[in-house]
Coordinates of C-alpha atoms in Angstrom, one line a residue:
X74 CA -54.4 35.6 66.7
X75 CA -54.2 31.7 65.5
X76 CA -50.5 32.3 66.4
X77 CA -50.6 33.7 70.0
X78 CA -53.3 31.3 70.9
X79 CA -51.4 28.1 70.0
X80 CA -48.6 29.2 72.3
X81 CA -50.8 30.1 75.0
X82 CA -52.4 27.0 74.9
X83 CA -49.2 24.9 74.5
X84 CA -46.8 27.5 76.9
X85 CA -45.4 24.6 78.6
X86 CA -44.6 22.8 75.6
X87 CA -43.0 25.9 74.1
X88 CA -41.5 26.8 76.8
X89 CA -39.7 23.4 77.4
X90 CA -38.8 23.0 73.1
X91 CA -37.4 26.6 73.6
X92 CA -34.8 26.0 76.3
X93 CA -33.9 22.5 74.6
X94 CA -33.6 24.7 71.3
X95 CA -31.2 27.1 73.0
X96 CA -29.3 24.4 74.8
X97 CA -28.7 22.4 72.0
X98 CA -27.1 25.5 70.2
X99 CA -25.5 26.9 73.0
X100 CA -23.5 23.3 74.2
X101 CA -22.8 22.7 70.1
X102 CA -21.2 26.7 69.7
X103 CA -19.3 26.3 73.2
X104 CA -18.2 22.5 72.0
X105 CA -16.9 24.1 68.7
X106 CA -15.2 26.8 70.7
X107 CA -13.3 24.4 73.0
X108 CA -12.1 22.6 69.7
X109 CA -11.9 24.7 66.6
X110 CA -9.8 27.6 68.0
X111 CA -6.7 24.7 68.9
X112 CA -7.3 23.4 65.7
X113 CA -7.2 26.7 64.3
X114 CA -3.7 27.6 65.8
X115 CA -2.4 24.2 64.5
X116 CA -3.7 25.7 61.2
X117 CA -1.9 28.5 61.5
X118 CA 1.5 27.6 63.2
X119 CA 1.9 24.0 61.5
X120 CA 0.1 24.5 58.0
X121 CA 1.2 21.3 57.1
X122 CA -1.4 19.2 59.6
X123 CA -3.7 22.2 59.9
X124 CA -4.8 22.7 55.9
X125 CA -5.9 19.2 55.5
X126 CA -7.9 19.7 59.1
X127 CA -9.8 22.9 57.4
X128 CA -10.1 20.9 54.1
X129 CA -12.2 18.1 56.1
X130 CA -14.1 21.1 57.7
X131 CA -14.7 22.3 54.6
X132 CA -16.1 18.9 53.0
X133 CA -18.2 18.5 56.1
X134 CA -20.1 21.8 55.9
X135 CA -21.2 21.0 52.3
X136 CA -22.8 17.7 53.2
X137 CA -26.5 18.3 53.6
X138 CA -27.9 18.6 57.2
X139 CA -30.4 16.0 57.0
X140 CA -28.5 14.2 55.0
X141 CA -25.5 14.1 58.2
X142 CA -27.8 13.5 60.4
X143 CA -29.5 10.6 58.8
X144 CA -25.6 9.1 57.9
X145 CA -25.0 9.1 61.9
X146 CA -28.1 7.0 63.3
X147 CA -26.9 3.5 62.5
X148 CA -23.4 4.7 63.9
X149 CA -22.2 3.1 67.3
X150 CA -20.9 4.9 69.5
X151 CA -21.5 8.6 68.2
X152 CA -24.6 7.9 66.3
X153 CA -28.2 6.6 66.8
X154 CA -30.7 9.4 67.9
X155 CA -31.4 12.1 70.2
X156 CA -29.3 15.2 71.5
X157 CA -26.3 13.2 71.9
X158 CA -26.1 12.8 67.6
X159 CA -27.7 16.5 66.7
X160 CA -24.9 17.9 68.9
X161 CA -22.0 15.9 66.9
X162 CA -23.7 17.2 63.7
X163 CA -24.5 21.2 64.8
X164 CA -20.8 20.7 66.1
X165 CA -19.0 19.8 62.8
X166 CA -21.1 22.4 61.2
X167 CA -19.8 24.7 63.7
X168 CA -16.1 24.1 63.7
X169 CA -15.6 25.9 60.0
X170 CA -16.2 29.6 60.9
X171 CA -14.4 29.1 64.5
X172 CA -11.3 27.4 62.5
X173 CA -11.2 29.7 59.7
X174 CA -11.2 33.0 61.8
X175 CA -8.9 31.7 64.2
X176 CA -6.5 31.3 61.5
X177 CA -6.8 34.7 60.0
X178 CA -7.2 36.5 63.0
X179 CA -3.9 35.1 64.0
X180 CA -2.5 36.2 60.4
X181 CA -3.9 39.3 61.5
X182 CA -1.4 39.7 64.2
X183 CA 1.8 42.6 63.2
X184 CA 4.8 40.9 62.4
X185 CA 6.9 43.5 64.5
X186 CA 4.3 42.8 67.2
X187 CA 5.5 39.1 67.8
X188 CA 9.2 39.7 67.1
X189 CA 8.6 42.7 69.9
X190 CA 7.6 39.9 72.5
X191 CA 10.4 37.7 70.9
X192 CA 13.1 40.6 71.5
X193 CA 11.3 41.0 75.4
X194 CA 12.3 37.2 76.2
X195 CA 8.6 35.9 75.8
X196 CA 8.3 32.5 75.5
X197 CA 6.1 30.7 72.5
X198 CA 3.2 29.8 74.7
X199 CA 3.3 33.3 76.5
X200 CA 3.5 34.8 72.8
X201 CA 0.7 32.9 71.9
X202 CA -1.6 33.6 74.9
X203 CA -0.5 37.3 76.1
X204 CA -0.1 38.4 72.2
X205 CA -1.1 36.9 69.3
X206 CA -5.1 35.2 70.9
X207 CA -6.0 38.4 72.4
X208 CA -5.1 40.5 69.0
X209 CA -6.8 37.7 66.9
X210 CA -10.0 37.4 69.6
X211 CA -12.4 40.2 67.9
X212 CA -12.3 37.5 64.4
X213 CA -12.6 34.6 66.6
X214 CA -15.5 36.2 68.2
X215 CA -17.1 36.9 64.8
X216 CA -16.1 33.1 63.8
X217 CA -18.2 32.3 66.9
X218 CA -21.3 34.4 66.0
X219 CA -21.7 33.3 62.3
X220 CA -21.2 29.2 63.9
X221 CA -24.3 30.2 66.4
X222 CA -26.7 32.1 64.3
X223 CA -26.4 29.1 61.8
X224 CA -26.5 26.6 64.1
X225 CA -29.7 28.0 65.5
X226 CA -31.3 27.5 62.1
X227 CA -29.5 23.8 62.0
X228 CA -31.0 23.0 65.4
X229 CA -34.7 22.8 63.4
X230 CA -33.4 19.9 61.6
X231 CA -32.2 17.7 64.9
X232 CA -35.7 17.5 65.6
X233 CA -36.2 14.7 62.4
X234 CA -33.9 12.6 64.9
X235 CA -35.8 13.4 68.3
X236 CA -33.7 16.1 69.5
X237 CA -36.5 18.1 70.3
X238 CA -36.3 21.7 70.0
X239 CA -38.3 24.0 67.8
X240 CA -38.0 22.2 64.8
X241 CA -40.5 19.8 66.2
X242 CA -43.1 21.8 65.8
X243 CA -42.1 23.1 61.7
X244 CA -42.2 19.0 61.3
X245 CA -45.6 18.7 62.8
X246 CA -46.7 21.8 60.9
X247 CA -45.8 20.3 57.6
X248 CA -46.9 17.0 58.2
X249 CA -50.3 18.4 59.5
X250 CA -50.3 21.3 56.6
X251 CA -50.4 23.6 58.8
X252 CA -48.9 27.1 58.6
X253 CA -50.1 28.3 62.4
X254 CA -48.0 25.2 63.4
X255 CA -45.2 25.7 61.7
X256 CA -45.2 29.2 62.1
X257 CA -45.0 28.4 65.9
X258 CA -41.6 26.9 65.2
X259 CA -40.0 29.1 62.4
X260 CA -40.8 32.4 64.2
X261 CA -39.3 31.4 67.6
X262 CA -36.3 30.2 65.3
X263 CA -35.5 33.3 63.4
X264 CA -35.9 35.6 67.0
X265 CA -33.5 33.4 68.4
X266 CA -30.8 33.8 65.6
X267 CA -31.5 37.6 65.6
X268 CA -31.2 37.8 69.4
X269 CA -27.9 35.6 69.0
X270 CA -25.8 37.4 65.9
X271 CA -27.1 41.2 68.7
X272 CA -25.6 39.7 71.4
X273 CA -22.7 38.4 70.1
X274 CA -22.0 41.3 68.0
X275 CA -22.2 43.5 71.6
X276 CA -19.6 40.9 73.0
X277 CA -17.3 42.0 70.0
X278 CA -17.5 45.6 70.7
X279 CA -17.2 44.6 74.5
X280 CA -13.8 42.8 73.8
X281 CA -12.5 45.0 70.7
X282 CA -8.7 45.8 71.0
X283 CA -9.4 49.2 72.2
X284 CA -11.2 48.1 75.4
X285 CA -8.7 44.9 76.0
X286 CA -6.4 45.9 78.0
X287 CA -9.4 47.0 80.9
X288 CA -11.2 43.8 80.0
X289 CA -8.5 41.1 79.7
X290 CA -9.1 39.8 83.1
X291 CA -13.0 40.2 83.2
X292 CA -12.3 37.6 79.6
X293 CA -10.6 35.4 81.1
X294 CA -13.5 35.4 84.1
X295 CA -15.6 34.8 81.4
X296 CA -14.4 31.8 79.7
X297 CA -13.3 30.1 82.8
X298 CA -17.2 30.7 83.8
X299 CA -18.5 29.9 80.0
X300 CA -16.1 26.5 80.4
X301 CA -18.3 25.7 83.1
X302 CA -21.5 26.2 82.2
X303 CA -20.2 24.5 78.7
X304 CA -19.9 20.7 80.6
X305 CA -23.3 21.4 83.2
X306 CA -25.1 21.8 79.8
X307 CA -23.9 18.7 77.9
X308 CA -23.7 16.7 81.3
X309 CA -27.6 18.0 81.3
X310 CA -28.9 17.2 77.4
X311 CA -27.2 13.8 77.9
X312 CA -28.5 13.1 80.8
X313 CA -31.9 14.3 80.1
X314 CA -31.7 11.2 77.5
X315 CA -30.7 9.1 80.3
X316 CA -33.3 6.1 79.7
X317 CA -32.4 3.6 81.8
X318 CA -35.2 1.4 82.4
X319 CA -37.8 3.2 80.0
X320 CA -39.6 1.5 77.3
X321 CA -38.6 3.9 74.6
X322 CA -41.5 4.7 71.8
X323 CA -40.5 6.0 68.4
X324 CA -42.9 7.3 65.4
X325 CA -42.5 8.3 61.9
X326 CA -43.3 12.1 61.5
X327 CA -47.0 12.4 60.4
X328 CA -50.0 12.8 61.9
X329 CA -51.0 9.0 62.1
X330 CA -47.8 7.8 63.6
X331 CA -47.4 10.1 66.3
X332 CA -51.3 8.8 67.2
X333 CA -50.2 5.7 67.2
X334 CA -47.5 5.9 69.4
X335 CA -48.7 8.3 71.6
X336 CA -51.6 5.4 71.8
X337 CA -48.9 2.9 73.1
X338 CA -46.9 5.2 75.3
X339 CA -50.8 5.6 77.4
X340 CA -51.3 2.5 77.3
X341 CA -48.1 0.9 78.9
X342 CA -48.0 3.8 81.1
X343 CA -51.7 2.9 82.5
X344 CA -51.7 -0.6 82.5
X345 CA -48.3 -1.4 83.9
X346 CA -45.3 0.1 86.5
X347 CA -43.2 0.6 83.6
X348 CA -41.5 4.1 82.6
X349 CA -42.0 5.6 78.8
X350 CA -40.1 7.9 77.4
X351 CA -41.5 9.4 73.8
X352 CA -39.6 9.8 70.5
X353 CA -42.1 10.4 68.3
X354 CA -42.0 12.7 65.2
X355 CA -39.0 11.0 64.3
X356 CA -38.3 11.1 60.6
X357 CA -39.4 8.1 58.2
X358 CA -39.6 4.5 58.2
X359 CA -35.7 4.7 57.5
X360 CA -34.7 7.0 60.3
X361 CA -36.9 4.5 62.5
X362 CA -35.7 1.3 61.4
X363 CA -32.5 2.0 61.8
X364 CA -32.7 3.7 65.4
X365 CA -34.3 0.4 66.1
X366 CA -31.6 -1.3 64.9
X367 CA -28.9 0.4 66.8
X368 CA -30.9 0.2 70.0
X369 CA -32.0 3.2 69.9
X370 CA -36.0 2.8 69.8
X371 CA -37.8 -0.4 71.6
X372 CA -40.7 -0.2 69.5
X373 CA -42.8 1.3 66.6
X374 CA -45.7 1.1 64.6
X375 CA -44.8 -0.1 61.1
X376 CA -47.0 -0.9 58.2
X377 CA -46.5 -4.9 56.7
X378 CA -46.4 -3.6 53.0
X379 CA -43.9 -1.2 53.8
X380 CA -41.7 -3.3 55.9
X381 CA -42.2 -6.2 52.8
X382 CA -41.1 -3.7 50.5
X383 CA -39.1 -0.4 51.8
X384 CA -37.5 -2.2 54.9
X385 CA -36.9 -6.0 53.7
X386 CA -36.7 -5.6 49.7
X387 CA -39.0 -8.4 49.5
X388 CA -41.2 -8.4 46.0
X389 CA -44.5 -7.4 46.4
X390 CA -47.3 -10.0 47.6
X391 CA -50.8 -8.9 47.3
X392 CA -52.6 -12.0 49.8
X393 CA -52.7 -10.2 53.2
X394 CA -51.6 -13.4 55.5
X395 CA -48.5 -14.1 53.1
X396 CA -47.2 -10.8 53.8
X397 CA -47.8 -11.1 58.1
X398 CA -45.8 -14.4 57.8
X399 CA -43.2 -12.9 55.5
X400 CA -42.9 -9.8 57.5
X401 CA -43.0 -11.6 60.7
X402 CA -40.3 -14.0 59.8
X403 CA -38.3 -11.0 58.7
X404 CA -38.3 -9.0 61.8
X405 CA -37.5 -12.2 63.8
X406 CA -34.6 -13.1 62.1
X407 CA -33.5 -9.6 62.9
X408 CA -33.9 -9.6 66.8
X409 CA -37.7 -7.9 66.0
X410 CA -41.0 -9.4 67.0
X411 CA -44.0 -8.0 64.8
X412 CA -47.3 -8.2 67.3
X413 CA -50.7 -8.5 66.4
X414 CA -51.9 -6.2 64.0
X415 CA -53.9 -3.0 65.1
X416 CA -56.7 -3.7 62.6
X417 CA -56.6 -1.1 60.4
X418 CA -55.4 -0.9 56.8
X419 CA -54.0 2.1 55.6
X420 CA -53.2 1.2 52.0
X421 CA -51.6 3.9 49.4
X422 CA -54.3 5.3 47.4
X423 CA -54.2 7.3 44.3
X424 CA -55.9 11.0 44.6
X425 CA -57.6 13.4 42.3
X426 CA -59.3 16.7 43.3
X427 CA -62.9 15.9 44.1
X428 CA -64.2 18.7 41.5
X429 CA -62.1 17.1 39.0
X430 CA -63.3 13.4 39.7
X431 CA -66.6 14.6 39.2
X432 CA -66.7 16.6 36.5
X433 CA -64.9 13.6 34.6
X434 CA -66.6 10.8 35.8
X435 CA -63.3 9.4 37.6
X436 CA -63.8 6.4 39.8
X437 CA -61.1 4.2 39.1
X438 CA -56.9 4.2 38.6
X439 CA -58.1 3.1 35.1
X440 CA -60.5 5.6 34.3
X441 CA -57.9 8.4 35.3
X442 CA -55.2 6.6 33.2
X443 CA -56.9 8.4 29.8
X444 CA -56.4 11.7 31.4
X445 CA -53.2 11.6 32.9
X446 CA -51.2 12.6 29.7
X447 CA -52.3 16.1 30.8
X448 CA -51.6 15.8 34.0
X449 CA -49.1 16.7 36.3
X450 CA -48.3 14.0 39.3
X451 CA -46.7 14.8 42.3
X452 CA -45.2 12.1 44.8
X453 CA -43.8 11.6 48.1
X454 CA -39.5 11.1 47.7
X455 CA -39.8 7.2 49.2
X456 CA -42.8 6.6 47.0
X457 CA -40.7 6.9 43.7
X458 CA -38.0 4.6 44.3
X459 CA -40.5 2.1 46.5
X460 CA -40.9 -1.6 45.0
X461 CA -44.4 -0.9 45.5
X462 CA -44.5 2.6 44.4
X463 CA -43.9 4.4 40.9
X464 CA -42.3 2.5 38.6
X465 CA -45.0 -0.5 38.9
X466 CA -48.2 1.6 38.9
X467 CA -47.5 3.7 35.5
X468 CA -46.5 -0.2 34.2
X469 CA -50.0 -1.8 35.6
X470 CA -51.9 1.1 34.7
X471 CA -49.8 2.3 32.1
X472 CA -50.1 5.3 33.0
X473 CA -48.0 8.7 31.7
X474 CA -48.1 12.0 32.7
X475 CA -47.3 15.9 30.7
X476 CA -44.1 16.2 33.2
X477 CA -41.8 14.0 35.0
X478 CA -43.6 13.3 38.4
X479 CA -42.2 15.7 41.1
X480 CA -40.9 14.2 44.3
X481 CA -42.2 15.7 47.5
X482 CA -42.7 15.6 51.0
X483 CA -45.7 13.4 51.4
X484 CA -47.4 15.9 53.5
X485 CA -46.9 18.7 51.3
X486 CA -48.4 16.6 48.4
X487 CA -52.0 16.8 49.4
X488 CA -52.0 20.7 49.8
X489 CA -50.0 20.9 46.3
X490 CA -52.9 19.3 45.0
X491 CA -55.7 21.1 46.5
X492 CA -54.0 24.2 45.4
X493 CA -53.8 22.8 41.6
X494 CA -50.0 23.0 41.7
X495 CA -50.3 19.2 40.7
X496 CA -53.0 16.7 39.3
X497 CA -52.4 13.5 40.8
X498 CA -50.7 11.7 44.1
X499 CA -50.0 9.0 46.0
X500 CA -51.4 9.4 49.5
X501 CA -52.7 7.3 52.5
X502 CA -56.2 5.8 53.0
X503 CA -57.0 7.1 56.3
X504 CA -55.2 10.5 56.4
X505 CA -57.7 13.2 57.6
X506 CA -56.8 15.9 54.8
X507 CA -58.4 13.8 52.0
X508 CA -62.2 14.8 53.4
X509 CA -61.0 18.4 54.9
X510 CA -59.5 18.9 50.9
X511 CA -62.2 17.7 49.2
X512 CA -59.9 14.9 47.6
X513 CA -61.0 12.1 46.1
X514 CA -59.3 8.5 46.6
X515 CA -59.4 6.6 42.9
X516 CA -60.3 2.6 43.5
X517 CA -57.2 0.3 42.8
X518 CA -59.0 -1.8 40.2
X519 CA -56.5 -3.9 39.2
X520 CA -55.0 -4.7 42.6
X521 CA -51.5 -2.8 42.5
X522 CA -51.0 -2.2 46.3
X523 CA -50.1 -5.0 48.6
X524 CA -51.7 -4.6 52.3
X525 CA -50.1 -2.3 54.7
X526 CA -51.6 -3.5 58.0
X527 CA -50.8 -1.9 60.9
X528 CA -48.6 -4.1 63.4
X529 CA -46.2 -2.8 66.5
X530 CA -42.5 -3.8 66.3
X531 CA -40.6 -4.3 69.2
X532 CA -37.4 -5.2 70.0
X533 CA -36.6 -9.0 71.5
X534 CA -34.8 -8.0 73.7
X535 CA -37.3 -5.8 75.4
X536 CA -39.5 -8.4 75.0
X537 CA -37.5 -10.7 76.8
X538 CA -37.1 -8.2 79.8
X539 CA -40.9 -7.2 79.8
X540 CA -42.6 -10.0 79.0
X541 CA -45.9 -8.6 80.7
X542 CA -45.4 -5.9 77.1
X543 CA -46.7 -8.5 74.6
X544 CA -49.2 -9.1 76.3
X545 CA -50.8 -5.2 77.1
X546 CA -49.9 -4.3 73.5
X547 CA -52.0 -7.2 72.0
X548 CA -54.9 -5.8 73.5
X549 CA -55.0 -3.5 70.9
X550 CA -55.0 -6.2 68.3
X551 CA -58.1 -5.6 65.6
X552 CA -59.7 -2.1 68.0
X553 CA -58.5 0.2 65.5
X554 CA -61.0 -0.1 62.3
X555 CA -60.2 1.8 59.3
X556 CA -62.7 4.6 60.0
X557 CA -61.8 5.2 63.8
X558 CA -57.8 5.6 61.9
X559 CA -59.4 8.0 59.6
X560 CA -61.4 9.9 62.2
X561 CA -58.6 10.5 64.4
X562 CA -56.8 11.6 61.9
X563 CA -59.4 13.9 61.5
X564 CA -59.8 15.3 64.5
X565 CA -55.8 16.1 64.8
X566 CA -55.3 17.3 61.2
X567 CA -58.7 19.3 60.8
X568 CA -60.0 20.2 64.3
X569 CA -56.8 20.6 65.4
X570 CA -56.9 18.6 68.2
X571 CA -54.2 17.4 70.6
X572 CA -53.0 13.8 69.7
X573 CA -52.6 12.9 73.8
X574 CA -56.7 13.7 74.1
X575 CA -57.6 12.0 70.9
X576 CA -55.7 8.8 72.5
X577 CA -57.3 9.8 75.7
X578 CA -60.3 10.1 74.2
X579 CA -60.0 6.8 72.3
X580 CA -59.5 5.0 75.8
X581 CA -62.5 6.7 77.1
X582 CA -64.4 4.9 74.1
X583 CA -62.6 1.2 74.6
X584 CA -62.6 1.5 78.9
X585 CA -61.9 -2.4 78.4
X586 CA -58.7 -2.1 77.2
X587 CA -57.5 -0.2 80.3
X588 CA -59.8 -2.0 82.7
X589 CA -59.5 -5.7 81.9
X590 CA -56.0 -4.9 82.2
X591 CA -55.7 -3.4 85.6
X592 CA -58.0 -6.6 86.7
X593 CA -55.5 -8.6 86.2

């Protein structure tokens, strides 16, 4: 019922990440089309250029998704974020199953067949085109079908990037640890690739050799028509991306971020003529930085510890104005200018289970230190090879642990210790899971983690253009305490509420910051 009522109450939304979701598979298979079958008849009538073509296929399809997708971002050109990279990437992945049955359906094709058309006077081309592509099209066609039905589970992934699609909402459902969420996403997913491998598999029958010869002309129809539709519906996803003008907004992809940038998106859009156009969810502080980089984002929320550490490789500093003058210098010698900061601190913070904490007497990193030897620890994947991460807390609080720590998604980590699957993690002060799991937050007693102040990043450039930006933005310098962060977080992650009315909300609280503004 959870299920049904989530996509009653967000049809539009669905509605809209569905079509995106089909459109993005459906341009990426038609793409694939329009290139792998050539390639595939190189393949097969000049082996010598066409092997080495399926061999780089081949390498390509066993390179990770989000790996591929996280290798293309800083690219020029063909990279950065949005539709235009996740249909490069469901593309390549695409091409293998098109090449490869083109070639053996072509090898499929009767030797006395083609020297009959030889003996008849055909030409090559006509015995390529009247012969050996309409004998070969029933594997093509099955080539075609595996490429979409994977793709449409690929097409989750594009969403770490800001493709959109339904993979937005499995990202929001793990980040949130929420199965109706994600469930919301997976189940749309897997009844798309169903609906996709039916379909197609009809189109086979529909074209088999034994209907050809009544259907050749209605197949040719067919692909002049699907050519069509094939550049309307890349002309459309790139142009949907068109941004032109619009102060584009990224956001890591948990709970917090996408707060936080939904927070600036409102407040540019009431408080000035400028356009906004939201790419939030987006995956983490890498992905981000380097969108930024290439142009791709105009601003973000960062954290100054984690842009000291993760995004600078500065060593750690523990005094809180050191770090904004560090940080700030950083950025600027990059084309960035840090602003303000938001006011709020959300520092790493070690977890235990609440039961355990009290049943132990655990209030400090020290205090746990004599128990971890029995312990399992589980950790987000940037966590373990941070500066400020890992390594230097088990040497400050020489700490060790039963097992090798696992690495995780950071989201996941608080449920796998609710559930007891692990003893101890590295979470962030003002998620909203940490009172809905009854998790308790260990005091850093010997200082360990440097200060990760909230501060918005924005490009120079768009600075430069907007000057008026700086300005609205600072507004929000020092309104956003630790415990309105932490309730917020809240209110999304455990009441389930929508992050645009928790901003809205949050507006309704600080009418100034809206007001004053329009005054002026």
């Amino acid at each position: 019922m959870r299920l049904l009522e989530f996509w009653l109450n967000h049809s539009s939304e669905f509605l809209t990440a569905t079509l995106r979701h089909l459109a993005l598979v459906a341009a990426a298979s038609g793409i694939a089309v329009a290139v792998g079958v050539p390639l595939g008849v190189l393949a097969h009538r000049r082996p010598r250029w066409g092997n080495p073509l399926i061999g780089l296929a081949n390498i390509v399809q066993t390179i990770p998704s989000l790996a591929m997708f996280g290798f293309l971002i800083p690219l020029p050109l063909i990279g950065g974020i949005g539709a235009k990279a996740a249909l490069i990437v469901l593309t390549l992945y695409a091409l293998l199953p098109v090449m490869r049955t083109t070639v053996s359906g072509l090898k499929s094709v009767d030797p006395s067949v083609r020297e009959a058309g030889l003996a008849m006077g055909m030409t090559d081309r006509q015995l390529l085109f009247q012969v050996e592509l309409p004998l070969a099209r029933p594997a093509i066609l099955a080539g075609v079908r595996v490429a979409t039905v994977v793709g449409v589970g690929t097409a989750t992934i594009a969403a770490a990037i800001g493709a959109g699609g339904l993979g937005e909402y499995i990202f929001r459902g793990v980040a949130s640890v929420d199965s109706t969420v994600i469930l919301a996403g997976a189940i749309p997913a897997a009844v798309l690739a169903l609906l996709a491998d039916f379909l197609l598999g009809k189109t086979e029958q529909w074209f088999s050799p034994e209907r050809t010869s009544r259907k050749s002309s209605k197949f040719v129809l067919a692909v002049a028509a699907g050519a069509a539709a094939l550049v309307l519906l890349v002309g459309g996803l790139l142009w949907s991306e068109h941004s032109a003008g619009s102060i584009v907004i990224g956001s890591k992809d948990f709970t917090e971020q996408i707060i936080l940038g939904e927070m600036m998106a409102q407040l540019i859009e009431q408080t000035t003529s400028l356009k906004v156009e939201r790419k939030l969810n987006l995956g983490d502080t890498l992905v981000c930085e380097s969108a930024m980089r290439a142009g791709k984002l105009d601003f973000y929320v960062e954290y100054t510890g984690t842009a000291l550490t993760a995004v600078f490789k500065q060593p750690v500093m523990l005094d809180s104005n050191e770090v904004n003058a560090r940080v700030a210098a950083s950025y600027a010698a990059t084309g960035r200018t840090m602003l303000a900061p938001l006011g709020f601190n959300n520092t790493y913070v070690i977890l235990i289970r609440g039961d355990d904490a009290r049943r132990l007497g655990l209030k400090t990193i020290s205090d746990a230190a004599r128990q971890t030897p029995n312990w399992r620890a589980g950790f987000g994947s940037a966590f373990l090879d941070r500066e400020d991460g890992y390594k230097g807390l088990v040497q400050t609080y020489d700490l060790k642990f039963a097992t090798p720590p696992l690495a995780m998604n950071l989201s996941l980590t608080y449920r796998a210790l609710a559930d007891s699957q692990v003893d101890l993690i590295a979470g962030d002060a003002t998620n909203g899971l940490i009172a809905k799991l009854d998790l308790f937050a260990l005091e850093d007693d010997r200082r360990y983690f440097p200060p990760y102040h909230a501060v918005p990043v924005v490009r120079t450039e768009t600075l430069n253009r907007h000057p008026e930006l700086r300005q609205v933005i600072e507004r929000l310098a020092g309104k956003v305490t630790d415990q309105e962060m932490r309730q917020m977080n809240y209110e999304a992650d455990v009441e389930r509420h929508d992050p645009k009315l928790i901003v809205k909300e949050f507006f309704g609280r600080h009418k100034e910051l809206l007001s004053n503004a329009a005054s002026q």
